[in-house]
XYZ file of C-alpha atoms in Angstrom:
561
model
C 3.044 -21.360 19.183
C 1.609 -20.452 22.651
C 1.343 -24.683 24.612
C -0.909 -22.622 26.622
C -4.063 -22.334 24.421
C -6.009 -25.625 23.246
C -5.281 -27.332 19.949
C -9.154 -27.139 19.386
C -9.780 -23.717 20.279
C -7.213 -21.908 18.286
C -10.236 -20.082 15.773
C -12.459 -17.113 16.621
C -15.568 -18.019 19.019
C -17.958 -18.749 15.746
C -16.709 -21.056 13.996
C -17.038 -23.772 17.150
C -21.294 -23.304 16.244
C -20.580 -23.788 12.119
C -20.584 -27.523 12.405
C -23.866 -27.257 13.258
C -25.059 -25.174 10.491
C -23.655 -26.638 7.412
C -26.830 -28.680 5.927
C -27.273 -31.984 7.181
C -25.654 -34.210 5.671
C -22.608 -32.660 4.253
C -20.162 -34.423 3.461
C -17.159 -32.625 2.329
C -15.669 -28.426 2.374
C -12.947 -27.512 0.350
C -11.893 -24.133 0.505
C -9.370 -21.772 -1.326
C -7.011 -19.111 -0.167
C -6.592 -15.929 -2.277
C -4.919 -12.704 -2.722
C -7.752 -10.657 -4.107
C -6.724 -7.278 -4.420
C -3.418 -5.053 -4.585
C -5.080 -2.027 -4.058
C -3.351 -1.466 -1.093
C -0.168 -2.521 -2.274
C 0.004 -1.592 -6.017
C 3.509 -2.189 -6.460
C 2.560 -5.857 -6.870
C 0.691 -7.629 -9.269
C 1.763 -10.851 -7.825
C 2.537 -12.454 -4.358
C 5.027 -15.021 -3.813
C 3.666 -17.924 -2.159
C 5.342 -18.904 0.832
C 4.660 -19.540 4.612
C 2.959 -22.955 3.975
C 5.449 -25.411 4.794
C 6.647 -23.919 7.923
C 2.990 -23.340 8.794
C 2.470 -27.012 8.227
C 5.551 -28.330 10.255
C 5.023 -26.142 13.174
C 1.437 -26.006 13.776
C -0.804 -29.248 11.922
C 2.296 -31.738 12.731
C 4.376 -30.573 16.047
C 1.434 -28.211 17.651
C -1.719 -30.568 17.158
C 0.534 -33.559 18.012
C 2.023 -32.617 21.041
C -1.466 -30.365 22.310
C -3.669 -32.757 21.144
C -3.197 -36.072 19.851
C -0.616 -37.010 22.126
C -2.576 -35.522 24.958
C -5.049 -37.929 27.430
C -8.371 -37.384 25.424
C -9.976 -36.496 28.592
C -8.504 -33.979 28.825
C -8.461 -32.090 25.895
C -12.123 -32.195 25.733
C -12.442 -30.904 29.205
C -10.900 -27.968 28.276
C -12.578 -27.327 25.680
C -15.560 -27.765 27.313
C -14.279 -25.508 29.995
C -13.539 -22.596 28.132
C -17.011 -22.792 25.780
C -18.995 -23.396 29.070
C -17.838 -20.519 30.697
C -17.672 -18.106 27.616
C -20.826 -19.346 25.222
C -22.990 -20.043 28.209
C -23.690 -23.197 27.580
C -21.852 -26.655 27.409
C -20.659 -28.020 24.463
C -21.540 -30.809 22.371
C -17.841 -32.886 22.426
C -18.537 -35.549 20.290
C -17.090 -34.380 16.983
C -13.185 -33.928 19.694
C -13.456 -37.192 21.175
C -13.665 -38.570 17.173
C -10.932 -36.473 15.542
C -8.753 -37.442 18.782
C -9.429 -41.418 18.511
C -8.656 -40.736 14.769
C -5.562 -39.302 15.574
C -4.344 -37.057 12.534
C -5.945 -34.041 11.126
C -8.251 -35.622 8.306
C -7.504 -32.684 5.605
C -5.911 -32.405 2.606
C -3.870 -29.335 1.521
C -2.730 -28.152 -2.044
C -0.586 -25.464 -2.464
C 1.371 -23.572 -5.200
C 5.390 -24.404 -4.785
C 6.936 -22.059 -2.800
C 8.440 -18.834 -4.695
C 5.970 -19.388 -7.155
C 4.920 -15.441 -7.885
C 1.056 -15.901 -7.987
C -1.040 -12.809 -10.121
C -3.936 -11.354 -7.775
C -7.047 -13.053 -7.617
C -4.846 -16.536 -8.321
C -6.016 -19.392 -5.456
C -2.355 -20.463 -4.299
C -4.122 -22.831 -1.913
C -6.746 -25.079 -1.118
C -8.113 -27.115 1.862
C -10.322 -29.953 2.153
C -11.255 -33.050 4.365
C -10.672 -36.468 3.503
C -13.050 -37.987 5.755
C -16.916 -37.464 5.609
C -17.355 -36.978 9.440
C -14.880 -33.856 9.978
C -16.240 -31.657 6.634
C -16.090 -28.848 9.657
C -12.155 -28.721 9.953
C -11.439 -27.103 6.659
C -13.391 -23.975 7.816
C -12.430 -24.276 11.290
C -8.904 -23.994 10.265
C -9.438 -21.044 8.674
C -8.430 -18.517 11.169
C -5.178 -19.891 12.459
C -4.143 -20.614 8.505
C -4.945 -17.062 7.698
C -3.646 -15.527 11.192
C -0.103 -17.012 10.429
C 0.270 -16.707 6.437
C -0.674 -13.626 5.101
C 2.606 -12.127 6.807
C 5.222 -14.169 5.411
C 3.505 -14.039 2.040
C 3.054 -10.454 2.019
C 6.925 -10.063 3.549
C 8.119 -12.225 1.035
C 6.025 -9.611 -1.796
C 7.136 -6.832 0.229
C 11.227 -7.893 0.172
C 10.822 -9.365 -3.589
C 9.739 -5.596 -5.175
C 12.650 -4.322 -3.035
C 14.758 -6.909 -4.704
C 13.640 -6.252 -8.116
C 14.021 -2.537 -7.925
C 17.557 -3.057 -6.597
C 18.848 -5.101 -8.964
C 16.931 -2.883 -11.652
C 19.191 0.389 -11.093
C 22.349 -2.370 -10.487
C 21.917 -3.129 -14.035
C 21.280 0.572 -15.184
C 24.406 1.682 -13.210
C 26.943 -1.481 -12.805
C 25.434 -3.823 -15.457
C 25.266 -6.837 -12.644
C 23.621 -7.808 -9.447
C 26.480 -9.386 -7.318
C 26.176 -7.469 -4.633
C 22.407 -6.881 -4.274
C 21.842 -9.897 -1.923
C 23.152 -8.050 0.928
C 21.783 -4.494 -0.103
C 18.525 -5.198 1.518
C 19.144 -5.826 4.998
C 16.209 -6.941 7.526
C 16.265 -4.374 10.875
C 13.207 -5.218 11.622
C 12.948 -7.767 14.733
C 12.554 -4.581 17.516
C 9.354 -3.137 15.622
C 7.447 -6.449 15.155
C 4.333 -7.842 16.051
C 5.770 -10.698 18.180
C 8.077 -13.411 18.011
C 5.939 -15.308 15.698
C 5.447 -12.276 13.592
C 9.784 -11.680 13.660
C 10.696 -15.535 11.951
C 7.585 -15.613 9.966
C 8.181 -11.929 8.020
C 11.986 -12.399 8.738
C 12.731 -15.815 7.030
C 9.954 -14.048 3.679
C 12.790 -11.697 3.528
C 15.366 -14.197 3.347
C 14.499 -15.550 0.012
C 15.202 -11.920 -1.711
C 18.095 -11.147 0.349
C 20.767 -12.823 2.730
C 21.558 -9.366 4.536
C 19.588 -9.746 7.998
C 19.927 -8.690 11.619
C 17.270 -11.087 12.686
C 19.078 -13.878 13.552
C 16.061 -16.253 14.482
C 14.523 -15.985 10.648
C 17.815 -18.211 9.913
C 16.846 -20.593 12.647
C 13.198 -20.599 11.450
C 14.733 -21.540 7.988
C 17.201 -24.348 9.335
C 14.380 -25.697 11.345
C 11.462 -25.602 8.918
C 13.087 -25.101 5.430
C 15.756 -27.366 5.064
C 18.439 -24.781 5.778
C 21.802 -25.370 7.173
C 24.044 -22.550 8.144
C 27.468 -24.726 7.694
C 26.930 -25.184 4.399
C 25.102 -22.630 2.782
C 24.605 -18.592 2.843
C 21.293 -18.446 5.097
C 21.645 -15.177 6.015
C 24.489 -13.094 7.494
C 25.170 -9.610 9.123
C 28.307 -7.661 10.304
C 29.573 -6.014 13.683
C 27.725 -2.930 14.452
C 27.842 -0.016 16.879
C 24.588 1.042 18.664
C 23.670 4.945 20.145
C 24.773 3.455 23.799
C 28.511 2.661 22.422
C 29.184 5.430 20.945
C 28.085 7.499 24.016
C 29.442 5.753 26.661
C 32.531 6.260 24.666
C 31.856 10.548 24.964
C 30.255 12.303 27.314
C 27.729 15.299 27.095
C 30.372 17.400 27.706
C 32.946 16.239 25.353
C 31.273 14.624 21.872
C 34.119 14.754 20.113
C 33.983 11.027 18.622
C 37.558 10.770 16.839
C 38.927 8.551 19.374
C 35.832 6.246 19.523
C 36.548 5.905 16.064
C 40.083 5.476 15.856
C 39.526 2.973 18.606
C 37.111 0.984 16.927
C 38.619 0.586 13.540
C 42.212 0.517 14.572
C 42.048 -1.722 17.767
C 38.981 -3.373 18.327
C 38.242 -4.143 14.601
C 41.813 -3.593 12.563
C 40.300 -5.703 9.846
C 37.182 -7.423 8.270
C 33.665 -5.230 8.125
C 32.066 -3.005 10.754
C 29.281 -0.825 10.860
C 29.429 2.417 13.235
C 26.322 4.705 13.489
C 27.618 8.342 12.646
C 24.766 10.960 14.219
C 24.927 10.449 17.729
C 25.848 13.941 18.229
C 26.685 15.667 14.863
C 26.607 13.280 11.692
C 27.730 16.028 9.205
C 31.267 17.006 11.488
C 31.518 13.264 11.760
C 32.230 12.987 8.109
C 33.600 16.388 7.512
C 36.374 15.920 10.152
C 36.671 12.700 11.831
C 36.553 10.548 8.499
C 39.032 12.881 6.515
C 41.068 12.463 9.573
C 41.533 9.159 9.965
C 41.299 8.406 5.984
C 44.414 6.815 5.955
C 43.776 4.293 8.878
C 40.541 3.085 7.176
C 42.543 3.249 3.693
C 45.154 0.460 5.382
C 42.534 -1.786 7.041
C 41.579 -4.813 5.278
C 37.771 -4.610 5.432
C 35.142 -1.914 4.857
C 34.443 0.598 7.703
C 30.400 1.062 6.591
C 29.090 4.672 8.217
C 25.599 4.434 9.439
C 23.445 7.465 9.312
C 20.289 6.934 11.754
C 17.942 9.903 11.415
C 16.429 13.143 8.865
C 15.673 12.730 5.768
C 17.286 9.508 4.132
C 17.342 10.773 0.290
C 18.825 13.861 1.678
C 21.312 12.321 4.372
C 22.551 9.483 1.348
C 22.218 11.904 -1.621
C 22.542 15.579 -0.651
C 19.921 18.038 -1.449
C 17.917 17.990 -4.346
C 19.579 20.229 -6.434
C 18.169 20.621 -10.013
C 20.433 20.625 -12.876
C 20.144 22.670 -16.219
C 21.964 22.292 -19.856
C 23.083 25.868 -19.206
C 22.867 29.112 -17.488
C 20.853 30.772 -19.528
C 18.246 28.266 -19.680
C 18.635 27.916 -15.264
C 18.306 31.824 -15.090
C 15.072 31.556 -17.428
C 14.148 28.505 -15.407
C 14.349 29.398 -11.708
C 12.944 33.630 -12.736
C 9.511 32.154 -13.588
C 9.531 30.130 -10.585
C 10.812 32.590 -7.598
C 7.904 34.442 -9.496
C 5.414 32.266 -8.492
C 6.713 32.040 -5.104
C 7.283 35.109 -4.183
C 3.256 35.933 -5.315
C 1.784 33.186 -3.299
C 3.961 33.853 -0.794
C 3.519 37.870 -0.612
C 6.076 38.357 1.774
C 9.379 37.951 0.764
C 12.494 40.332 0.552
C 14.357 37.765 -1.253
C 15.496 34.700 -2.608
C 17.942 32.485 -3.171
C 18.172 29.832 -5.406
C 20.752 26.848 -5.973
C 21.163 24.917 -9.379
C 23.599 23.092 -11.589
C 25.039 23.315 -14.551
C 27.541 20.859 -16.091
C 28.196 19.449 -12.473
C 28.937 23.015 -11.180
C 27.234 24.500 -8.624
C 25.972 27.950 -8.715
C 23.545 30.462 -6.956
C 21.197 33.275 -7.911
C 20.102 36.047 -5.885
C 16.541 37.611 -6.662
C 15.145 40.820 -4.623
C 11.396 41.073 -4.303
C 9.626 43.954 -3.814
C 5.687 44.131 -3.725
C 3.816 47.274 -4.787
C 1.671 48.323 -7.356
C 2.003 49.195 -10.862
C -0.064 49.221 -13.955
C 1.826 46.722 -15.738
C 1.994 44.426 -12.979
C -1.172 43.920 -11.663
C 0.234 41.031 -9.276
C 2.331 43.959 -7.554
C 5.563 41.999 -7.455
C 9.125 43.282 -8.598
C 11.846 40.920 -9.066
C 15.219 41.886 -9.788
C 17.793 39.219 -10.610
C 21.659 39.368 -9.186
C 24.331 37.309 -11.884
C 24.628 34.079 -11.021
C 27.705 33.036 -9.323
C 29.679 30.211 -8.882
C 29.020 28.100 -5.336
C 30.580 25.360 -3.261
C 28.641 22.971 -2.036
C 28.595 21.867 1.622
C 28.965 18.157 2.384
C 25.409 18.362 4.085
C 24.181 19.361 0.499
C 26.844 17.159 -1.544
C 25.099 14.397 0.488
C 26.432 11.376 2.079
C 28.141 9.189 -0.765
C 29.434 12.079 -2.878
C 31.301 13.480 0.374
C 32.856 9.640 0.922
C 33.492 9.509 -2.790
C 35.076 12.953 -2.493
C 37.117 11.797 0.775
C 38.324 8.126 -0.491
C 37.925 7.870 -4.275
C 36.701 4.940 -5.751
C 36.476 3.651 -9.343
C 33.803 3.880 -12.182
C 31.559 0.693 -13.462
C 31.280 0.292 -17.134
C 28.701 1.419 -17.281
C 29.990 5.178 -16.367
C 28.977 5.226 -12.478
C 30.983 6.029 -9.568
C 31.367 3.388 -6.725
C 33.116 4.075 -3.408
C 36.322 2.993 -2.826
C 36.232 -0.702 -1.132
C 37.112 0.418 2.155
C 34.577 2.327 2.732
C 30.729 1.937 2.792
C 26.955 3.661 4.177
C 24.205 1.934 5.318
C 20.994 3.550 6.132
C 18.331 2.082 8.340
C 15.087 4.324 9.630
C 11.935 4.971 8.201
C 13.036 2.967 4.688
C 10.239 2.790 2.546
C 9.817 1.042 -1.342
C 8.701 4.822 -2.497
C 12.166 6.150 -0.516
C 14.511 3.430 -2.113
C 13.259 3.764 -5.520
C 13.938 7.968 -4.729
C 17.307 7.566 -3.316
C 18.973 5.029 -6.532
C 16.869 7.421 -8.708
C 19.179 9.831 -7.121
C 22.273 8.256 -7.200
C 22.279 7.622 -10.306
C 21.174 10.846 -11.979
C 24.208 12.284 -9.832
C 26.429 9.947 -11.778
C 26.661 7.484 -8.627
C 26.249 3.535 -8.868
C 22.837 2.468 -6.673
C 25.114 -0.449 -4.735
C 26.782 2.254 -2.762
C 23.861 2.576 -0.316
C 22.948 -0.765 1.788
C 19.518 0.188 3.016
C 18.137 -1.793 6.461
C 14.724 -2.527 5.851
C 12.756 -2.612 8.849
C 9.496 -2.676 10.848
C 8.662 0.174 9.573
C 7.704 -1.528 5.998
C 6.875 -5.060 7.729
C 4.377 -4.090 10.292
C 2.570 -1.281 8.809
C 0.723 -3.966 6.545
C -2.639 -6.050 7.375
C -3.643 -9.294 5.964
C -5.839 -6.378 3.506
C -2.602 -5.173 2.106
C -3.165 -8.113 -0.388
C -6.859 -8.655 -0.118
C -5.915 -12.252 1.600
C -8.902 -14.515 2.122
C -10.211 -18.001 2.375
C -13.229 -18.949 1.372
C -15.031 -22.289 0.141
C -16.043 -22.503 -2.832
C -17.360 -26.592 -3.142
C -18.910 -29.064 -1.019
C -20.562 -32.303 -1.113
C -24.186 -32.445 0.730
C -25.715 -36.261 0.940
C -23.462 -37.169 -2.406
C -24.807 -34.159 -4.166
C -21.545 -31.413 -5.522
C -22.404 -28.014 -4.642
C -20.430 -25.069 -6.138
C -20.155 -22.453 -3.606
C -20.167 -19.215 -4.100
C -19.669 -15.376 -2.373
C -20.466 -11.799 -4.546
C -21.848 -9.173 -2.319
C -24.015 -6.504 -4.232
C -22.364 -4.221 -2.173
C -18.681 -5.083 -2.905
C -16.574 -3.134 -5.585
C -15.531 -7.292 -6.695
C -12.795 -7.529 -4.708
C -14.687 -9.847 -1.976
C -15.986 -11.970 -5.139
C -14.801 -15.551 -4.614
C -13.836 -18.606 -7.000
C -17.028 -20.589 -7.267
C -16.085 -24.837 -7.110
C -13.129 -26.373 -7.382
C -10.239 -24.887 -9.023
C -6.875 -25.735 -11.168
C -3.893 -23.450 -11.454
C -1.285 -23.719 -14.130
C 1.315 -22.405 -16.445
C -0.458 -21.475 -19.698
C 2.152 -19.952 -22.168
C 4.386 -18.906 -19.426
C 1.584 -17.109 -17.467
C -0.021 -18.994 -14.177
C -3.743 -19.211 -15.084
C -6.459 -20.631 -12.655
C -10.227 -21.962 -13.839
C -12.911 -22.843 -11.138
C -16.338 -24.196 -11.529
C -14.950 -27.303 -11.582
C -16.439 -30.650 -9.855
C -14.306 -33.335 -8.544
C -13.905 -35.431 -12.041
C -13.887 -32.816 -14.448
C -10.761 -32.815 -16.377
C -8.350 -30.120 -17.255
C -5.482 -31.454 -19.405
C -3.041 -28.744 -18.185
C -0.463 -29.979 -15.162
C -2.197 -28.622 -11.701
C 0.012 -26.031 -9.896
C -1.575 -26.723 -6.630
C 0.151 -29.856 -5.393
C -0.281 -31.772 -1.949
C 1.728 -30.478 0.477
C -0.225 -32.461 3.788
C -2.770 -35.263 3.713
C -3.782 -37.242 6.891
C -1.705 -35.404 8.819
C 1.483 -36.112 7.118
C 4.030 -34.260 5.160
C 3.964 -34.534 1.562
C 6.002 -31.714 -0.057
C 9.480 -30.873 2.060
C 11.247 -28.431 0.338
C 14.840 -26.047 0.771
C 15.315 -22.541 1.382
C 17.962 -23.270 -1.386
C 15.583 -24.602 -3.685
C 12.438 -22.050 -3.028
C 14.713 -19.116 -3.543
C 16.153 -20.218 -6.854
C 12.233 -20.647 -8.020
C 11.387 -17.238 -7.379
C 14.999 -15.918 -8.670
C 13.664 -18.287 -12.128
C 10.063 -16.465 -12.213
């Protein structure tokens, strides 16, 4: 948080004015926040909470303690009187800053839904509301900095969770267990974020799906805010790594040949344990063609895993080769791939020829088809095709695809479940431009080519963090209840012009567990009983710290969900 900018003035410039327009009167706000739509993100039906804790250390305790409380009242309220002055054109009634700071704690109470809890859309996973009569404005006022420094980790955590679940999906379907998922999902993403605030908050989300991470403040963020401790527990771990710069201060433009770089770097400066060395500087595919097979026997007597890092093209083609479709037999691939150069060579109207590349039986094979365009009454379209016999085809390593050419280098062994996994010494990791869509693609692809999904570490970076917005899950907060001159009000927003999404909880409102499924009802008042345990539970009251939970323990509530 930025010591720079005043305790009282972190919101946008109209919410200093809503103190004066809530009815006279009023007593108390209370206010819910909500995921209210996936429709940006439909891969998720529900969000995992998290976020809330660290928010609440680092900005209602440490921030307004040390920038406000603990600060000379005078002079807090002069600069907030400064600032409005200067920017609202007018001074600033101060009264309501000179009472929270002789007060001295944030008079607000905050419920929230236990961290890892997966919470369906439209489910409130927290609420705010003041505990004393005279500040019924702070709930509101909060509302920007809550929302401006939650919706990411939340919507990280989501994010990292589906990526999770769809990873240890296919390690079920093609090595029947998940050991080795944790570190398949590995955080790149620090150099494309938003900030540093942006790095921990998204960075430690991904940490409770995954321990694989080359941002090494999320594991500070944990130890600091979540309980964490790096001596005595996996936080989250990486491995040595080559960047572009190594490799080619290691060449030159005039010589790329990288054997020596390689040799170097697994024989001498890493002869054992794990290291990572990015493969397309110059030319990936003669990288593994020549300089792996080369030195197969060096990386067959280390004791670690040399992992080969592809870093640009097409990822399901770089990790699984081209997509190559496969037929039950010839005849049915001739019959197949006729009809279709048919319909491109008709759109296309200028071809001489085609050639086509298919499967049979795990052989490859190829097809020749001329193409000729003229007329003739009994073919209107004007196009001739005449097939060649199909003949038998080897592959190139560019078209076998990453893990097949290491599996066809080094060996490996074959789950029980009947998939091939690489041989332990050596490994691929692939970091640019991963998406969910991609990763679901390239273990769909594995494993229909008979390979096990856990061969392929994929680095998960900016690139699915930061293209999101706090509309990726519809997050809002809105109040739904107050208390005007001892009278309950039941607040409520549903604009005409809205498709629902922007329709919000009306009252108070009670999460729980109803037959295994988190339920909420609203419309509630303050005494109205619901005989079902309430999800949301206090997490800070009078500006103390009421809930203090583990990484350890919020990660083995969402693994439990």
């Amino acid at each position: 948080m930025k010591n720079f900018i005043p305790a009282t003035l972190l919101c946008d410039f109209y919410k200093v004015s809503h103190k004066d327009q809530y009815p006279k009167g009023t007593e108390v706000v209370y206010s819910t926040w909500t995921p209210r739509s996936n429709k940006y993100f439909p891969q998720a039906n529900e969000v995992v909470t998290f976020g809330i804790q660290g928010f609440v250390k680092e900005f209602l305790i440490e921030f307004f303690n040390e920038q406000f409380f603990n600060r000379p009242k005078e002079d807090v309220v002069a600069e907030y009187k400064r600032i409005l002055t200067h920017t609202l054109g007018a001074e600033p009634d101060t009264f309501h800053i000179e009472e929270l700071h002789d007060l001295g704690h944030l008079p607000i109470e905050i419920k929230a839904l236990p961290e890892g809890t997966l919470a369906p859309i439209k489910t409130p996973m927290l609420t705010v509301e003041n505990t004393d009569s005279r500040f019924f404005w702070i709930p509101n006022y909060l509302e920007t900095i809550i929302s401006n420094l939650i919706w990411q980790p939340m919507t990280s955590a989501t994010i990292s969770y589906q990526y999770r679940k769809l990873l240890d999906e296919y390690a079920m379907k093609t090595v029947g267990h998940t050991n080795d998922v944790g570190f398949q999902g590995h955080d790149f993403s620090m150099r494309g974020m938003g900030g540093l605030d942006a790095t921990l908050s998204s960075g430690a989300a991904h940490l409770l799906s995954f321990t694989g991470t080359d941002t090494i403040p999320a594991i500070m963020y944990h130890e600091r805010f979540y309980n964490a401790n790096v001596e005595k527990e996996l936080v989250g771990a990486s491995i040595p790594a080559t960047e572009h710069s190594v490799m080619s201060a290691n060449t030159s433009a005039d010589h790329r040949d990288e054997y020596e770089t390689f040799k170097r770097l697994i024989t001498e400066v890493y002869p054992k344990g794990f290291v990572s060395i990015v493969s397309d500087t110059y030319d990936f595919w003669k990288v593994i063609g020549e300089v792996i097979p080369a030195l197969k026997e060096d990386i067959l007597k280390r004791d670690g895993k040399v992992v080969i890092r592809p870093d640009s093209g097409t990822p399901e083609d770089i990790i699984c080769g081209k997509d190559i479709p496969e037929y039950e037999s010839i005849v049915m691939a001739e019959e197949h791939l006729l009809n279709e150069v048919w319909e491109e060579a008709r759109e296309a109207n200028t071809l001489t020829e085609l050639v086509k590349l298919y499967k049979v039986d795990g052989k490859f094979y190829t097809k020749k088809y001329e193409i000729e365009y003229q007329y003739h009454p009994e073919n209107k379209d004007g196009v001739i095709v005449t097939p060649h016999p199909s003949e038998k085809y080897t592959p190139s390593i560019e078209e076998l695809g990453l893990i097949e050419a290491l599996y066809n280098i080094f060996g490996g062994t074959v789950t029980e479940k009947g998939y091939k996994v690489l041989d332990s010494h050596i490994g691929a990791i692939y970091g640019d431009s991963i998406t969910l869509e991609r990763a679901r693609t390239i273990v769909e692809r594995l494993e229909a080519k008979g390979f096990a999904s856990i061969n392929i570490v994929l680095g998960i970076g900016s690139y699915t963090f930061q293209y999101n917005t706090r509309d990726t899950l519809g997050f809002a907060m809105k109040a739904t209840y107050s208390v005007v001159n001892g009278e309950e009000k039941l607040l409520f927003k549903d604009p005409k012009t809205d498709d629902g999404t922007k329709r919000s909880q009306r009252g108070r409102v009670h999460v729980s567990r109803v037959n295994g499924e988190i339920k909420f009802v609203d419309g509630l008042t303050k005494n109205t009983v619901v005989k079902t345990p309430d999800l949301l539970q206090t997490v800070f009251k009078d500006g103390q710290l009421l809930r203090d939970e583990s990484l350890q323990e919020i990660r083995q509530r969402l693994l439990n969900n």
